[in-house]
Tab-separated table of C-alpha atoms and ligand atoms in Angstrom:
chain	number	residue	atom	x	y	z
V	1391	UNK	CA	94.888	-47.217	84.113
V	1392	UNK	CA	98.218	-48.992	86.439
V	1393	UNK	CA	100.374	-52.000	84.938
V	1394	UNK	CA	98.313	-54.154	87.399
V	1395	UNK	CA	94.952	-52.984	85.967
V	1396	UNK	CA	96.166	-53.267	82.084
V	1397	UNK	CA	96.945	-57.105	82.928
V	1398	UNK	CA	93.571	-57.641	83.727
V	1399	UNK	CA	91.774	-55.795	81.134
V	1400	UNK	CA	94.186	-56.986	77.959
V	1401	UNK	CA	92.445	-59.460	76.309
V	1402	UNK	CA	93.176	-60.301	72.677
V	1403	UNK	CA	90.543	-58.304	70.140
V	1404	UNK	CA	90.604	-58.809	66.351
V	1405	UNK	CA	88.018	-56.626	65.437
V	1406	UNK	CA	88.958	-53.166	65.226
V	1407	UNK	CA	86.807	-49.806	64.219
V	1408	UNK	CA	88.394	-47.175	61.887
V	1409	UNK	CA	89.458	-44.809	63.956
V	1410	UNK	CA	92.819	-43.794	63.146
V	1411	UNK	CA	95.874	-43.917	66.550
V	1412	UNK	CA	96.153	-40.141	67.414
V	1413	UNK	CA	99.374	-38.545	66.195
V	1414	UNK	CA	100.174	-37.916	69.920
V	1415	UNK	CA	99.596	-41.862	70.965
V	1416	UNK	CA	101.628	-43.086	67.968
V	1417	UNK	CA	104.643	-40.668	69.283
V	1418	UNK	CA	104.610	-41.717	72.482
V	1419	UNK	CA	104.398	-46.039	70.685
V	1420	UNK	CA	107.307	-45.314	68.283
V	1421	UNK	CA	109.808	-43.755	71.660
V	1422	UNK	CA	108.679	-46.500	73.469
V	1423	UNK	CA	109.702	-49.046	70.440
V	1424	UNK	CA	112.702	-47.189	70.085
V	1425	UNK	CA	113.804	-47.476	73.390
V	1426	UNK	CA	112.747	-51.555	74.024
V	1427	UNK	CA	114.899	-52.178	70.438
V	1428	UNK	CA	117.875	-49.933	72.250
V	1429	UNK	CA	117.818	-51.663	75.752
V	1430	UNK	CA	116.704	-55.265	73.344
V	1431	UNK	CA	118.715	-55.787	70.295
V	1432	UNK	CA	115.593	-56.739	68.767
V	1433	UNK	CA	113.714	-54.604	65.773
V	1434	UNK	CA	109.947	-54.395	66.444
V	1435	UNK	CA	108.664	-51.859	64.151
V	1436	UNK	CA	105.448	-49.871	63.953
V	1437	UNK	CA	103.431	-49.142	60.798
V	1438	UNK	CA	100.222	-47.649	60.474
V	1439	UNK	CA	97.317	-47.465	57.887
V	1440	UNK	CA	98.592	-50.794	56.728
V	1441	UNK	CA	95.902	-53.235	55.981
V	1442	UNK	CA	97.459	-55.624	53.301
V	1443	UNK	CA	98.904	-57.078	56.325
V	1444	UNK	CA	95.454	-58.511	57.463
V	1445	UNK	CA	94.354	-59.328	54.236
V	1446	UNK	CA	93.830	-62.680	52.748
V	1447	UNK	CA	92.619	-66.503	53.573
V	1448	UNK	CA	94.499	-67.061	57.309
V	1449	UNK	CA	93.350	-63.451	58.253
V	1450	UNK	CA	89.661	-64.510	57.963
V	1451	UNK	CA	90.491	-68.021	59.524
V	1452	UNK	CA	92.256	-66.513	62.561
V	1453	UNK	CA	88.826	-63.976	62.548
V	1454	UNK	CA	90.245	-60.450	61.931
V	1455	UNK	CA	88.871	-57.405	60.990
V	1456	UNK	CA	89.513	-53.681	60.231
V	1457	UNK	CA	93.430	-54.588	61.195
V	1458	UNK	CA	95.138	-51.547	59.689
V	1459	UNK	CA	98.190	-51.084	62.362
V	1460	UNK	CA	100.514	-53.343	63.832
V	1461	UNK	CA	103.906	-53.691	65.430
V	1462	UNK	CA	106.214	-56.368	63.698
V	1463	UNK	CA	108.078	-58.547	66.011
V	1464	UNK	CA	111.463	-58.666	64.211
V	1465	UNK	CA	114.108	-60.871	66.449
V	1466	UNK	CA	118.124	-60.666	66.178
V	1467	UNK	CA	119.016	-64.417	65.929
V	1468	UNK	CA	122.255	-63.087	67.376
V	1469	UNK	CA	120.312	-61.623	70.767
V	1470	UNK	CA	120.479	-64.228	73.356
V	1471	UNK	CA	117.007	-66.309	73.506
V	1472	UNK	CA	116.135	-63.926	71.126
V	1473	UNK	CA	112.445	-65.694	70.925
V	1474	UNK	CA	111.702	-65.470	74.689
V	1475	UNK	CA	113.153	-61.849	74.235
V	1476	UNK	CA	110.385	-61.125	71.743
V	1477	UNK	CA	107.927	-62.135	74.071
V	1478	UNK	CA	109.201	-60.643	76.812
V	1479	UNK	CA	109.710	-56.995	75.061
V	1480	UNK	CA	106.384	-57.886	72.705
V	1481	UNK	CA	104.684	-57.662	76.275
V	1482	UNK	CA	105.760	-54.672	77.469
V	1483	UNK	CA	104.700	-52.706	74.343
V	1484	UNK	CA	101.402	-54.833	74.454
V	1485	UNK	CA	100.337	-53.625	78.345
V	1486	UNK	CA	102.065	-49.717	77.309
V	1487	UNK	CA	99.860	-49.661	74.696
V	1488	UNK	CA	96.933	-50.900	76.524
V	1489	UNK	CA	97.757	-48.047	79.325
V	1490	UNK	CA	97.440	-45.766	76.194
V	1491	UNK	CA	93.999	-46.860	75.765
V	1492	UNK	CA	94.504	-49.322	72.444
V	1493	UNK	CA	93.729	-53.112	72.254
V	1494	UNK	CA	96.006	-55.523	70.965
V	1495	UNK	CA	96.239	-59.658	69.634
V	1496	UNK	CA	99.248	-61.321	68.803
V	1497	UNK	CA	99.391	-62.914	65.740
V	1498	UNK	CA	101.678	-65.609	65.145
V	1499	UNK	CA	100.132	-67.067	62.004
V	1500	UNK	CA	97.511	-65.285	60.804
V	1501	UNK	CA	98.468	-62.720	58.756
V	1502	UNK	CA	100.159	-62.128	55.400
V	1503	UNK	CA	103.940	-62.631	56.121
V	1504	UNK	CA	104.594	-61.770	52.533
V	1505	UNK	CA	102.693	-58.412	52.748
V	1506	UNK	CA	104.263	-57.109	56.017
V	1507	UNK	CA	106.227	-54.044	55.677
V	1508	UNK	CA	108.835	-54.867	58.128
V	1509	UNK	CA	112.273	-54.798	57.465
V	1510	UNK	CA	114.438	-57.856	57.610
V	1511	UNK	CA	118.119	-57.934	57.887
V	1512	UNK	CA	120.521	-60.768	57.087
V	1513	UNK	CA	120.283	-62.079	60.748
V	1514	UNK	CA	116.862	-61.674	61.728
V	1515	UNK	CA	113.580	-63.205	61.810
V	1516	UNK	CA	110.297	-61.944	61.570
V	1517	UNK	CA	108.439	-64.028	64.202
V	1518	UNK	CA	105.092	-62.779	64.220
V	1519	UNK	CA	102.928	-58.809	64.332
V	1520	UNK	CA	101.181	-57.471	66.905
V	1521	UNK	CA	98.119	-56.013	65.483
V	1522	UNK	CA	97.085	-52.806	67.311
V	1523	UNK	CA	94.548	-50.507	66.987
V	1524	UNK	CA	91.326	-48.898	68.871
V	1525	UNK	CA	88.808	-52.191	69.418
V	1526	UNK	CA	84.746	-52.657	68.911
V	1527	UNK	CA	85.130	-54.125	72.181
V	1528	UNK	CA	87.621	-54.963	74.694
V	1529	UNK	CA	87.425	-58.769	74.028
V	1530	UNK	CA	87.348	-60.676	77.122
V	1531	UNK	CA	88.573	-63.181	79.693
V	1532	UNK	CA	90.418	-66.401	78.237
V	1533	UNK	CA	89.617	-69.446	80.334
V	1534	UNK	CA	92.521	-70.216	82.344
V	1535	UNK	CA	93.812	-73.589	82.962
V	1536	UNK	CA	93.504	-73.823	87.080
V	1537	UNK	CA	96.221	-72.270	89.485
V	1538	UNK	CA	96.911	-76.182	90.492
V	1539	UNK	CA	98.090	-77.042	87.387
V	1540	UNK	CA	100.243	-74.323	86.726
V	1541	UNK	CA	102.022	-73.992	89.772
V	1542	UNK	CA	103.749	-76.645	92.305
V	1543	UNK	CA	103.554	-74.212	95.033
V	1544	UNK	CA	100.254	-74.885	97.372
V	1545	UNK	CA	98.301	-71.570	97.776
V	1546	UNK	CA	98.423	-71.258	102.086
V	1547	UNK	CA	102.285	-71.403	101.182
V	1548	UNK	CA	102.384	-68.471	98.276
V	1549	UNK	CA	103.462	-64.984	99.743
V	1550	UNK	CA	101.488	-62.423	98.608
V	1551	UNK	CA	103.601	-61.050	96.282
V	1552	UNK	CA	103.627	-65.013	94.696
V	1553	UNK	CA	100.368	-64.745	94.171
V	1554	UNK	CA	100.121	-61.435	92.398
V	1555	UNK	CA	102.583	-62.179	90.231
V	1556	UNK	CA	100.849	-66.139	89.681
V	1557	UNK	CA	97.169	-64.589	88.834
V	1558	UNK	CA	98.918	-62.300	86.060
V	1559	UNK	CA	100.985	-65.141	84.440
V	1560	UNK	CA	97.562	-66.882	84.568
V	1561	UNK	CA	96.094	-63.822	82.527
V	1562	UNK	CA	99.375	-63.492	79.946
V	1563	UNK	CA	98.179	-64.285	76.458
V	1564	UNK	CA	99.819	-67.434	75.127
V	1565	UNK	CA	99.824	-68.630	71.391
V	1566	UNK	CA	96.174	-70.959	71.015
V	1567	UNK	CA	96.068	-70.055	75.119
V	1568	UNK	CA	98.202	-73.470	75.467
V	1569	UNK	CA	99.632	-71.661	78.811
V	1570	UNK	CA	102.546	-74.668	78.614
V	1571	UNK	CA	104.411	-73.718	81.523
V	1572	UNK	CA	104.215	-74.525	85.256
V	1573	UNK	CA	105.879	-72.275	88.092
V	1574	UNK	CA	107.902	-73.025	91.498
V	1575	UNK	CA	109.220	-70.517	93.677
V	1576	UNK	CA	112.652	-71.875	95.261
V	1577	UNK	CA	113.449	-70.295	98.138
V	1578	UNK	CA	112.360	-66.634	96.853
V	1579	UNK	CA	113.119	-67.060	93.716
V	1580	UNK	CA	110.286	-67.747	91.018
V	1581	UNK	CA	111.427	-69.794	88.550
V	1582	UNK	CA	108.541	-70.712	85.186
V	1583	UNK	CA	109.212	-74.073	83.968
V	1584	UNK	CA	108.488	-74.718	79.903
V	1585	UNK	CA	106.841	-77.974	78.822
V	1586	UNK	CA	107.937	-77.254	75.860
V	1587	UNK	CA	106.220	-77.330	71.775
V	1588	UNK	CA	105.376	-74.084	69.088
V	1589	UNK	CA	105.879	-70.759	70.335
V	1590	UNK	CA	106.384	-71.479	74.054
V	1591	UNK	CA	109.473	-69.488	74.654
V	1592	UNK	CA	107.669	-66.587	72.960
V	1593	UNK	CA	104.980	-67.537	75.435
V	1594	UNK	CA	107.241	-67.835	78.074
V	1595	UNK	CA	108.736	-64.171	77.554
V	1596	UNK	CA	105.292	-63.152	77.617
V	1597	UNK	CA	104.518	-64.844	80.859
V	1598	UNK	CA	107.541	-63.802	82.677
V	1599	UNK	CA	106.971	-60.058	81.987
V	1600	UNK	CA	103.422	-60.241	83.569
V	1601	UNK	CA	104.320	-62.203	86.281
V	1602	UNK	CA	107.643	-59.802	87.136
V	1603	UNK	CA	105.549	-56.907	86.098
V	1604	UNK	CA	102.969	-57.862	88.591
V	1605	UNK	CA	104.943	-58.987	91.790
V	1606	UNK	CA	108.211	-56.878	91.636
V	1607	UNK	CA	110.172	-60.217	91.841
V	1608	UNK	CA	112.869	-61.323	88.809
V	1609	UNK	CA	111.720	-64.676	87.469
V	1610	UNK	CA	114.311	-67.321	86.294
V	1611	UNK	CA	113.262	-69.280	83.008
V	1612	UNK	CA	113.650	-73.329	82.813
V	1613	UNK	CA	113.617	-74.694	78.919
W	190	FMN	C1	102.766	-66.309	70.342
W	190	FMN	C2	101.135	-66.011	70.131
W	190	FMN	C3	100.674	-66.290	68.666
W	190	FMN	C4	99.280	-66.203	68.877
W	190	FMN	N1	99.129	-66.115	67.359
W	190	FMN	C5	97.472	-65.872	67.138
W	190	FMN	C6	97.111	-65.962	65.278
W	190	FMN	O1	97.585	-66.128	64.246
W	190	FMN	N2	96.145	-65.670	65.326
W	190	FMN	C7	94.841	-65.531	66.411
W	190	FMN	O2	93.841	-65.266	66.241
W	190	FMN	N3	95.316	-65.488	68.077
W	190	FMN	C8	96.968	-65.755	68.135
W	190	FMN	N4	97.181	-65.399	69.108
W	190	FMN	C9	96.516	-64.962	70.691
W	190	FMN	C10	95.533	-66.109	71.199
W	190	FMN	O3	95.194	-67.225	70.719
W	190	FMN	C11	95.254	-65.172	73.039
W	190	FMN	O4	96.056	-64.591	73.495
W	190	FMN	C12	94.722	-66.430	73.970
W	190	FMN	O5	94.050	-67.186	72.987
W	190	FMN	C13	94.489	-66.375	75.201
W	190	FMN	O6	93.554	-64.991	75.094
W	190	FMN	P1	93.560	-63.716	75.390
W	190	FMN	O7	94.899	-62.882	74.660
W	190	FMN	O8	92.273	-62.805	74.905
W	190	FMN	O9	94.308	-63.701	76.713
W	190	FMN	C14	98.496	-65.468	69.810
W	190	FMN	C15	98.989	-65.516	70.796
W	190	FMN	C16	100.478	-65.599	71.212
W	190	FMN	C17	100.936	-65.337	72.358
């Protein structure tokens, strides 16, 4: 599976079977997290066999079942646009995990923050977690806003690489599936403009990663 297939195949999965992540895959994930942390200055942390973080009222409300493994999303507030960076690098982890045969779900609210084992140092903030593991299914594609609502470029004027990026942006996970962004093209520079609201900085980072991974073109963000 390559990165474009991972973008197409990734859907939020909230129900996991009890198969533990095998040692080799776990090691690959840990190495990847270490390199992402080094590059970004963020503090993602993997926890396995820790079901407590997903036990409680909010969790049932969010329909999660069988989650015992997760990646804590811990941002260092001194990193430039740390929320957007958490989205960008978190999506990199999600898509790499997908290519390793794992399912996942971004979780901003429906987990027990108090029971999360993440180390949160002074100047850091726990933004959420990414549930991870082998799903009982692969989830299903979300309903997307039409391209014309998310993009100002008419389809007839889109270069092929931009079409690829746009498709991937529309498949990106966003909190409450809100998709509060618009994508423009100025010259040959794609621009993502935020429409504001809760979690939109994280969402924008996620959308940016998907667009860049599929199009091979660097994106500028405007908030
Ligand atoms: C930043 C962020 C926070 C999210 N928080 C939650 C959550 O607390 N509970 C939940 O069930 N899903 C959560 N989701 C998952 C979204 O509902 C999901 O990504 C969206 O509906 C699109 O579906 P898809 O991921 O299957 O494409 C979150 C997603 C993102 C990006």
